[in-house]
Amino acid sequence: MMTKRLQRVLKLWLDQIYDLNVAVINGDTQAVATRAEDMTRKKLIAEFEAKSGFNILIMSPVAAGVGLTVIGANHVVHLERHWNPAKEAQASDRVYRIGQTKPVFIHLPAVIHPQFDSFDVHLDRLLRGKLMLKEAVVTPEAVSESEMMQSMGL
């Protein structure tokens, strides 16, 4: 997973090249305000969404994957893939919320070599396999009302 150190370096680089003050939301960012710290995840997102024009917000998929809405964004870039495709989908879903008016784009950059499969290619294949397995096992096919009643002995 993207380390906090890499997040800090990425923030400094993006701040410099785009003349921004990029916010970072990770496990160190408060979920709720305290007396000592009022810069919460929701406050950082509100500030991000209040700015007009181009802006960047760096978020850890695990820290920002639950309970947040980021409809001010419409591009999600997963710099590192999560081994669990559900966590990756949950992080992407932060921008697919009621109130989103822009088309949403999910970007999955990968290193690809013309002669052999890279780690990114192997990981993508693994994640796609996990999703196919989930669809086959967890996601039920359409069942008619009569089939449902029959299975319940009615």
mmCIF file with all atom_site columns, C-alpha atoms in Angstrom:
data_model
loop_
_atom_site.group_PDB
_atom_site.id
_atom_site.type_symbol
_atom_site.label_atom_id
_atom_site.label_alt_id
_atom_site.label_comp_id
_atom_site.label_asym_id
_atom_site.label_entity_id
_atom_site.label_seq_id
_atom_site.pdbx_PDB_ins_code
_atom_site.Cartn_x
_atom_site.Cartn_y
_atom_site.Cartn_z
_atom_site.occupancy
_atom_site.B_iso_or_equiv
_atom_site.pdbx_formal_charge
_atom_site.auth_seq_id
_atom_site.auth_comp_id
_atom_site.auth_asym_id
_atom_site.auth_atom_id
_atom_site.pdbx_PDB_model_num
ATOM 1   C CA . MET A 1 1   ? 0.000   0.000   0.000   1.00 0.00 ? 1   MET A CA 1
ATOM 2   C CA . MET A 1 2   ? 1.071   3.561   -0.521  1.00 0.00 ? 2   MET A CA 1
ATOM 3   C CA . THR A 1 3   ? 3.142   4.505   2.487   1.00 0.00 ? 3   THR A CA 1
ATOM 4   C CA . LYS A 1 4   ? 2.664   7.747   4.367   1.00 0.00 ? 4   LYS A CA 1
ATOM 5   C CA . ARG A 1 5   ? 6.193   8.705   3.373   1.00 0.00 ? 5   ARG A CA 1
ATOM 6   C CA . LEU A 1 6   ? 5.332   8.345   -0.323  1.00 0.00 ? 6   LEU A CA 1
ATOM 7   C CA . GLN A 1 7   ? 2.139   10.345  0.275   1.00 0.00 ? 7   GLN A CA 1
ATOM 8   C CA . ARG A 1 8   ? 4.177   13.187  1.817   1.00 0.00 ? 8   ARG A CA 1
ATOM 9   C CA . VAL A 1 9   ? 6.675   13.183  -1.068  1.00 0.00 ? 9   VAL A CA 1
ATOM 10  C CA . LEU A 1 10  ? 3.857   13.099  -3.635  1.00 0.00 ? 10  LEU A CA 1
ATOM 11  C CA . LYS A 1 11  ? 2.131   15.995  -1.842  1.00 0.00 ? 11  LYS A CA 1
ATOM 12  C CA . LEU A 1 12  ? 5.297   18.127  -1.886  1.00 0.00 ? 12  LEU A CA 1
ATOM 13  C CA . TRP A 1 13  ? 5.879   17.380  -5.573  1.00 0.00 ? 13  TRP A CA 1
ATOM 14  C CA . LEU A 1 14  ? 2.272   18.140  -6.579  1.00 0.00 ? 14  LEU A CA 1
ATOM 15  C CA . ASP A 1 15  ? 2.250   21.308  -4.447  1.00 0.00 ? 15  ASP A CA 1
ATOM 16  C CA . GLN A 1 16  ? 5.350   22.515  -6.256  1.00 0.00 ? 16  GLN A CA 1
ATOM 17  C CA . ILE A 1 17  ? 4.472   21.694  -9.861  1.00 0.00 ? 17  ILE A CA 1
ATOM 18  C CA . TYR A 1 18  ? 0.816   22.761  -9.668  1.00 0.00 ? 18  TYR A CA 1
ATOM 19  C CA . ASP A 1 19  ? 1.168   25.560  -7.085  1.00 0.00 ? 19  ASP A CA 1
ATOM 20  C CA . LEU A 1 20  ? -1.441  23.923  -4.848  1.00 0.00 ? 20  LEU A CA 1
ATOM 21  C CA . ASN A 1 21  ? -1.802  23.003  -1.208  1.00 0.00 ? 21  ASN A CA 1
ATOM 22  C CA . VAL A 1 22  ? -2.679  19.334  -1.687  1.00 0.00 ? 22  VAL A CA 1
ATOM 23  C CA . ALA A 1 23  ? -4.406  17.719  1.297   1.00 0.00 ? 23  ALA A CA 1
ATOM 24  C CA . VAL A 1 24  ? -3.599  14.188  2.426   1.00 0.00 ? 24  VAL A CA 1
ATOM 25  C CA . ILE A 1 25  ? -6.135  11.894  4.090   1.00 0.00 ? 25  ILE A CA 1
ATOM 26  C CA . ASN A 1 26  ? -4.656  8.776   5.663   1.00 0.00 ? 26  ASN A CA 1
ATOM 27  C CA . GLY A 1 27  ? -4.698  6.940   8.980   1.00 0.00 ? 27  GLY A CA 1
ATOM 28  C CA . ASP A 1 28  ? -3.133  9.971   10.704  1.00 0.00 ? 28  ASP A CA 1
ATOM 29  C CA . THR A 1 29  ? -6.012  12.260  9.682   1.00 0.00 ? 29  THR A CA 1
ATOM 30  C CA . GLN A 1 30  ? -8.624  12.684  12.407  1.00 0.00 ? 30  GLN A CA 1
ATOM 31  C CA . ALA A 1 31  ? -12.032 11.139  11.694  1.00 0.00 ? 31  ALA A CA 1
ATOM 32  C CA . VAL A 1 32  ? -13.653 13.458  14.260  1.00 0.00 ? 32  VAL A CA 1
ATOM 33  C CA . ALA A 1 33  ? -12.575 16.814  15.658  1.00 0.00 ? 33  ALA A CA 1
ATOM 34  C CA . THR A 1 34  ? -10.813 17.049  19.003  1.00 0.00 ? 34  THR A CA 1
ATOM 35  C CA . ARG A 1 35  ? -9.827  20.030  21.120  1.00 0.00 ? 35  ARG A CA 1
ATOM 36  C CA . ALA A 1 36  ? -6.276  19.785  19.828  1.00 0.00 ? 36  ALA A CA 1
ATOM 37  C CA . GLU A 1 37  ? -7.094  19.037  16.186  1.00 0.00 ? 37  GLU A CA 1
ATOM 38  C CA . ASP A 1 38  ? -10.065 20.197  14.140  1.00 0.00 ? 38  ASP A CA 1
ATOM 39  C CA . MET A 1 39  ? -8.692  19.232  10.714  1.00 0.00 ? 39  MET A CA 1
ATOM 40  C CA . THR A 1 40  ? -10.866 16.185  10.091  1.00 0.00 ? 40  THR A CA 1
ATOM 41  C CA . ARG A 1 41  ? -11.279 14.073  6.979   1.00 0.00 ? 41  ARG A CA 1
ATOM 42  C CA . LYS A 1 42  ? -14.649 15.663  6.246   1.00 0.00 ? 42  LYS A CA 1
ATOM 43  C CA . LYS A 1 43  ? -13.242 19.178  6.722   1.00 0.00 ? 43  LYS A CA 1
ATOM 44  C CA . LEU A 1 44  ? -10.367 18.481  4.316   1.00 0.00 ? 44  LEU A CA 1
ATOM 45  C CA . ILE A 1 45  ? -12.857 17.178  1.747   1.00 0.00 ? 45  ILE A CA 1
ATOM 46  C CA . ALA A 1 46  ? -15.099 20.230  2.238   1.00 0.00 ? 46  ALA A CA 1
ATOM 47  C CA . GLU A 1 47  ? -12.102 22.528  1.629   1.00 0.00 ? 47  GLU A CA 1
ATOM 48  C CA . PHE A 1 48  ? -11.140 20.480  -1.440  1.00 0.00 ? 48  PHE A CA 1
ATOM 49  C CA . GLU A 1 49  ? -14.659 20.753  -2.853  1.00 0.00 ? 49  GLU A CA 1
ATOM 50  C CA . ALA A 1 50  ? -14.946 24.483  -2.063  1.00 0.00 ? 50  ALA A CA 1
ATOM 51  C CA . LYS A 1 51  ? -11.996 25.377  -4.296  1.00 0.00 ? 51  LYS A CA 1
ATOM 52  C CA . SER A 1 52  ? -12.885 26.162  -7.875  1.00 0.00 ? 52  SER A CA 1
ATOM 53  C CA . GLY A 1 53  ? -10.952 24.706  -10.771 1.00 0.00 ? 53  GLY A CA 1
ATOM 54  C CA . PHE A 1 54  ? -8.285  22.033  -10.653 1.00 0.00 ? 54  PHE A CA 1
ATOM 55  C CA . ASN A 1 55  ? -7.376  20.482  -7.321  1.00 0.00 ? 55  ASN A CA 1
ATOM 56  C CA . ILE A 1 56  ? -5.837  17.294  -5.945  1.00 0.00 ? 56  ILE A CA 1
ATOM 57  C CA . LEU A 1 57  ? -6.600  15.271  -2.827  1.00 0.00 ? 57  LEU A CA 1
ATOM 58  C CA . ILE A 1 58  ? -4.385  12.326  -1.820  1.00 0.00 ? 58  ILE A CA 1
ATOM 59  C CA . MET A 1 59  ? -6.345  9.679   0.050   1.00 0.00 ? 59  MET A CA 1
ATOM 60  C CA . SER A 1 60  ? -5.357  6.323   1.475   1.00 0.00 ? 60  SER A CA 1
ATOM 61  C CA . PRO A 1 61  ? -7.935  3.813   0.215   1.00 0.00 ? 61  PRO A CA 1
ATOM 62  C CA . VAL A 1 62  ? -8.261  2.217   3.643   1.00 0.00 ? 62  VAL A CA 1
ATOM 63  C CA . ALA A 1 63  ? -8.616  5.469   5.626   1.00 0.00 ? 63  ALA A CA 1
ATOM 64  C CA . ALA A 1 64  ? -10.965 7.092   3.131   1.00 0.00 ? 64  ALA A CA 1
ATOM 65  C CA . GLY A 1 65  ? -12.825 3.984   2.025   1.00 0.00 ? 65  GLY A CA 1
ATOM 66  C CA . VAL A 1 66  ? -15.716 4.252   4.480   1.00 0.00 ? 66  VAL A CA 1
ATOM 67  C CA . GLY A 1 67  ? -18.113 7.031   5.401   1.00 0.00 ? 67  GLY A CA 1
ATOM 68  C CA . LEU A 1 68  ? -16.856 9.757   3.082   1.00 0.00 ? 68  LEU A CA 1
ATOM 69  C CA . THR A 1 69  ? -18.371 11.420  0.046   1.00 0.00 ? 69  THR A CA 1
ATOM 70  C CA . VAL A 1 70  ? -16.109 13.213  -2.421  1.00 0.00 ? 70  VAL A CA 1
ATOM 71  C CA . ILE A 1 71  ? -18.440 14.368  -5.190  1.00 0.00 ? 71  ILE A CA 1
ATOM 72  C CA . GLY A 1 72  ? -16.163 17.317  -5.923  1.00 0.00 ? 72  GLY A CA 1
ATOM 73  C CA . ALA A 1 73  ? -13.778 14.875  -7.570  1.00 0.00 ? 73  ALA A CA 1
ATOM 74  C CA . ASN A 1 74  ? -14.419 13.062  -10.790 1.00 0.00 ? 74  ASN A CA 1
ATOM 75  C CA . HIS A 1 75  ? -11.054 11.413  -11.446 1.00 0.00 ? 75  HIS A CA 1
ATOM 76  C CA . VAL A 1 76  ? -9.768  8.671   -9.133  1.00 0.00 ? 76  VAL A CA 1
ATOM 77  C CA . VAL A 1 77  ? -6.209  7.449   -9.665  1.00 0.00 ? 77  VAL A CA 1
ATOM 78  C CA . HIS A 1 78  ? -5.204  4.287   -7.808  1.00 0.00 ? 78  HIS A CA 1
ATOM 79  C CA . LEU A 1 79  ? -1.423  4.679   -7.611  1.00 0.00 ? 79  LEU A CA 1
ATOM 80  C CA . GLU A 1 80  ? -1.145  1.285   -5.970  1.00 0.00 ? 80  GLU A CA 1
ATOM 81  C CA . ARG A 1 81  ? -3.671  -1.511  -6.302  1.00 0.00 ? 81  ARG A CA 1
ATOM 82  C CA . HIS A 1 82  ? -5.127  -3.089  -3.175  1.00 0.00 ? 82  HIS A CA 1
ATOM 83  C CA . TRP A 1 83  ? -5.045  -6.892  -2.932  1.00 0.00 ? 83  TRP A CA 1
ATOM 84  C CA . ASN A 1 84  ? -8.723  -6.816  -2.023  1.00 0.00 ? 84  ASN A CA 1
ATOM 85  C CA . PRO A 1 85  ? -10.812 -5.656  -5.013  1.00 0.00 ? 85  PRO A CA 1
ATOM 86  C CA . ALA A 1 86  ? -13.696 -4.767  -2.668  1.00 0.00 ? 86  ALA A CA 1
ATOM 87  C CA . LYS A 1 87  ? -11.521 -2.191  -0.861  1.00 0.00 ? 87  LYS A CA 1
ATOM 88  C CA . GLU A 1 88  ? -10.440 -0.728  -4.183  1.00 0.00 ? 88  GLU A CA 1
ATOM 89  C CA . ALA A 1 89  ? -14.059 -0.512  -5.359  1.00 0.00 ? 89  ALA A CA 1
ATOM 90  C CA . GLN A 1 90  ? -15.132 1.033   -2.061  1.00 0.00 ? 90  GLN A CA 1
ATOM 91  C CA . ALA A 1 91  ? -12.446 3.711   -2.367  1.00 0.00 ? 91  ALA A CA 1
ATOM 92  C CA . SER A 1 92  ? -13.538 4.475   -5.940  1.00 0.00 ? 92  SER A CA 1
ATOM 93  C CA . ASP A 1 93  ? -17.170 4.644   -4.863  1.00 0.00 ? 93  ASP A CA 1
ATOM 94  C CA . ARG A 1 94  ? -16.454 7.762   -2.757  1.00 0.00 ? 94  ARG A CA 1
ATOM 95  C CA . VAL A 1 95  ? -17.048 9.847   -5.902  1.00 0.00 ? 95  VAL A CA 1
ATOM 96  C CA . TYR A 1 96  ? -20.114 7.892   -7.097  1.00 0.00 ? 96  TYR A CA 1
ATOM 97  C CA . ARG A 1 97  ? -22.569 9.468   -4.663  1.00 0.00 ? 97  ARG A CA 1
ATOM 98  C CA . ILE A 1 98  ? -25.840 11.352  -4.823  1.00 0.00 ? 98  ILE A CA 1
ATOM 99  C CA . GLY A 1 99  ? -24.990 14.854  -5.975  1.00 0.00 ? 99  GLY A CA 1
ATOM 100 C CA . GLN A 1 100 ? -22.260 13.828  -8.418  1.00 0.00 ? 100 GLN A CA 1
ATOM 101 C CA . THR A 1 101 ? -22.952 15.764  -11.612 1.00 0.00 ? 101 THR A CA 1
ATOM 102 C CA . LYS A 1 102 ? -19.764 15.064  -13.560 1.00 0.00 ? 102 LYS A CA 1
ATOM 103 C CA . PRO A 1 103 ? -18.706 11.913  -15.373 1.00 0.00 ? 103 PRO A CA 1
ATOM 104 C CA . VAL A 1 104 ? -16.400 9.823   -13.176 1.00 0.00 ? 104 VAL A CA 1
ATOM 105 C CA . PHE A 1 105 ? -13.149 8.283   -14.404 1.00 0.00 ? 105 PHE A CA 1
ATOM 106 C CA . ILE A 1 106 ? -11.196 5.581   -12.559 1.00 0.00 ? 106 ILE A CA 1
ATOM 107 C CA . HIS A 1 107 ? -7.520  5.344   -13.566 1.00 0.00 ? 107 HIS A CA 1
ATOM 108 C CA . LEU A 1 108 ? -5.356  2.297   -12.862 1.00 0.00 ? 108 LEU A CA 1
ATOM 109 C CA . PRO A 1 109 ? -1.818  3.105   -14.036 1.00 0.00 ? 109 PRO A CA 1
ATOM 110 C CA . ALA A 1 110 ? 0.287   0.021   -14.696 1.00 0.00 ? 110 ALA A CA 1
ATOM 111 C CA . VAL A 1 111 ? 3.817   -0.787  -15.767 1.00 0.00 ? 111 VAL A CA 1
ATOM 112 C CA . ILE A 1 112 ? 3.641   -2.956  -18.879 1.00 0.00 ? 112 ILE A CA 1
ATOM 113 C CA . HIS A 1 113 ? 6.583   -4.598  -20.619 1.00 0.00 ? 113 HIS A CA 1
ATOM 114 C CA . PRO A 1 114 ? 6.341   -5.800  -24.237 1.00 0.00 ? 114 PRO A CA 1
ATOM 115 C CA . GLN A 1 115 ? 8.217   -9.075  -23.591 1.00 0.00 ? 115 GLN A CA 1
ATOM 116 C CA . PHE A 1 116 ? 6.976   -10.287 -20.199 1.00 0.00 ? 116 PHE A CA 1
ATOM 117 C CA . ASP A 1 117 ? 4.157   -9.711  -17.749 1.00 0.00 ? 117 ASP A CA 1
ATOM 118 C CA . SER A 1 118 ? 4.972   -7.168  -15.061 1.00 0.00 ? 118 SER A CA 1
ATOM 119 C CA . PHE A 1 119 ? 3.851   -7.369  -11.442 1.00 0.00 ? 119 PHE A CA 1
ATOM 120 C CA . ASP A 1 120 ? 1.038   -4.936  -12.298 1.00 0.00 ? 120 ASP A CA 1
ATOM 121 C CA . VAL A 1 121 ? -0.233  -7.257  -15.037 1.00 0.00 ? 121 VAL A CA 1
ATOM 122 C CA . HIS A 1 122 ? -0.130  -10.284 -12.707 1.00 0.00 ? 122 HIS A CA 1
ATOM 123 C CA . LEU A 1 123 ? -1.911  -8.356  -9.940  1.00 0.00 ? 123 LEU A CA 1
ATOM 124 C CA . ASP A 1 124 ? -4.585  -7.113  -12.339 1.00 0.00 ? 124 ASP A CA 1
ATOM 125 C CA . ARG A 1 125 ? -5.177  -10.684 -13.526 1.00 0.00 ? 125 ARG A CA 1
ATOM 126 C CA . LEU A 1 126 ? -5.424  -11.864 -9.901  1.00 0.00 ? 126 LEU A CA 1
ATOM 127 C CA . LEU A 1 127 ? -7.907  -9.104  -8.992  1.00 0.00 ? 127 LEU A CA 1
ATOM 128 C CA . ARG A 1 128 ? -10.047 -9.804  -12.059 1.00 0.00 ? 128 ARG A CA 1
ATOM 129 C CA . GLY A 1 129 ? -10.090 -13.486 -11.088 1.00 0.00 ? 129 GLY A CA 1
ATOM 130 C CA . LYS A 1 130 ? -11.209 -12.606 -7.564  1.00 0.00 ? 130 LYS A CA 1
ATOM 131 C CA . LEU A 1 131 ? -14.022 -10.469 -8.967  1.00 0.00 ? 131 LEU A CA 1
ATOM 132 C CA . MET A 1 132 ? -15.143 -13.273 -11.290 1.00 0.00 ? 132 MET A CA 1
ATOM 133 C CA . LEU A 1 133 ? -15.122 -15.723 -8.375  1.00 0.00 ? 133 LEU A CA 1
ATOM 134 C CA . LYS A 1 134 ? -17.191 -13.330 -6.265  1.00 0.00 ? 134 LYS A CA 1
ATOM 135 C CA . GLU A 1 135 ? -19.702 -12.920 -9.082  1.00 0.00 ? 135 GLU A CA 1
ATOM 136 C CA . ALA A 1 136 ? -19.974 -16.694 -9.467  1.00 0.00 ? 136 ALA A CA 1
ATOM 137 C CA . VAL A 1 137 ? -20.316 -17.462 -5.751  1.00 0.00 ? 137 VAL A CA 1
ATOM 138 C CA . VAL A 1 138 ? -21.767 -14.426 -3.985  1.00 0.00 ? 138 VAL A CA 1
ATOM 139 C CA . THR A 1 139 ? -23.869 -12.614 -6.560  1.00 0.00 ? 139 THR A CA 1
ATOM 140 C CA . PRO A 1 140 ? -27.084 -14.589 -7.063  1.00 0.00 ? 140 PRO A CA 1
ATOM 141 C CA . GLU A 1 141 ? -28.664 -15.024 -10.436 1.00 0.00 ? 141 GLU A CA 1
ATOM 142 C CA . ALA A 1 142 ? -32.181 -13.727 -10.944 1.00 0.00 ? 142 ALA A CA 1
ATOM 143 C CA . VAL A 1 143 ? -34.687 -16.003 -9.220  1.00 0.00 ? 143 VAL A CA 1
ATOM 144 C CA . SER A 1 144 ? -38.354 -15.889 -10.086 1.00 0.00 ? 144 SER A CA 1
ATOM 145 C CA . GLU A 1 145 ? -40.965 -15.426 -7.397  1.00 0.00 ? 145 GLU A CA 1
ATOM 146 C CA . SER A 1 146 ? -42.313 -18.941 -7.980  1.00 0.00 ? 146 SER A CA 1
ATOM 147 C CA . GLU A 1 147 ? -38.811 -20.441 -7.605  1.00 0.00 ? 147 GLU A CA 1
ATOM 148 C CA . MET A 1 148 ? -38.328 -18.513 -4.369  1.00 0.00 ? 148 MET A CA 1
ATOM 149 C CA . MET A 1 149 ? -41.685 -19.691 -2.994  1.00 0.00 ? 149 MET A CA 1
ATOM 150 C CA . GLN A 1 150 ? -40.933 -23.265 -4.058  1.00 0.00 ? 150 GLN A CA 1
ATOM 151 C CA . SER A 1 151 ? -37.569 -23.193 -2.262  1.00 0.00 ? 151 SER A CA 1
ATOM 152 C CA . MET A 1 152 ? -39.377 -22.100 0.916   1.00 0.00 ? 152 MET A CA 1
ATOM 153 C CA . GLY A 1 153 ? -41.899 -24.909 0.603   1.00 0.00 ? 153 GLY A CA 1
ATOM 154 C CA . LEU A 1 154 ? -44.818 -22.610 -0.219  1.00 0.00 ? 154 LEU A CA 1
#
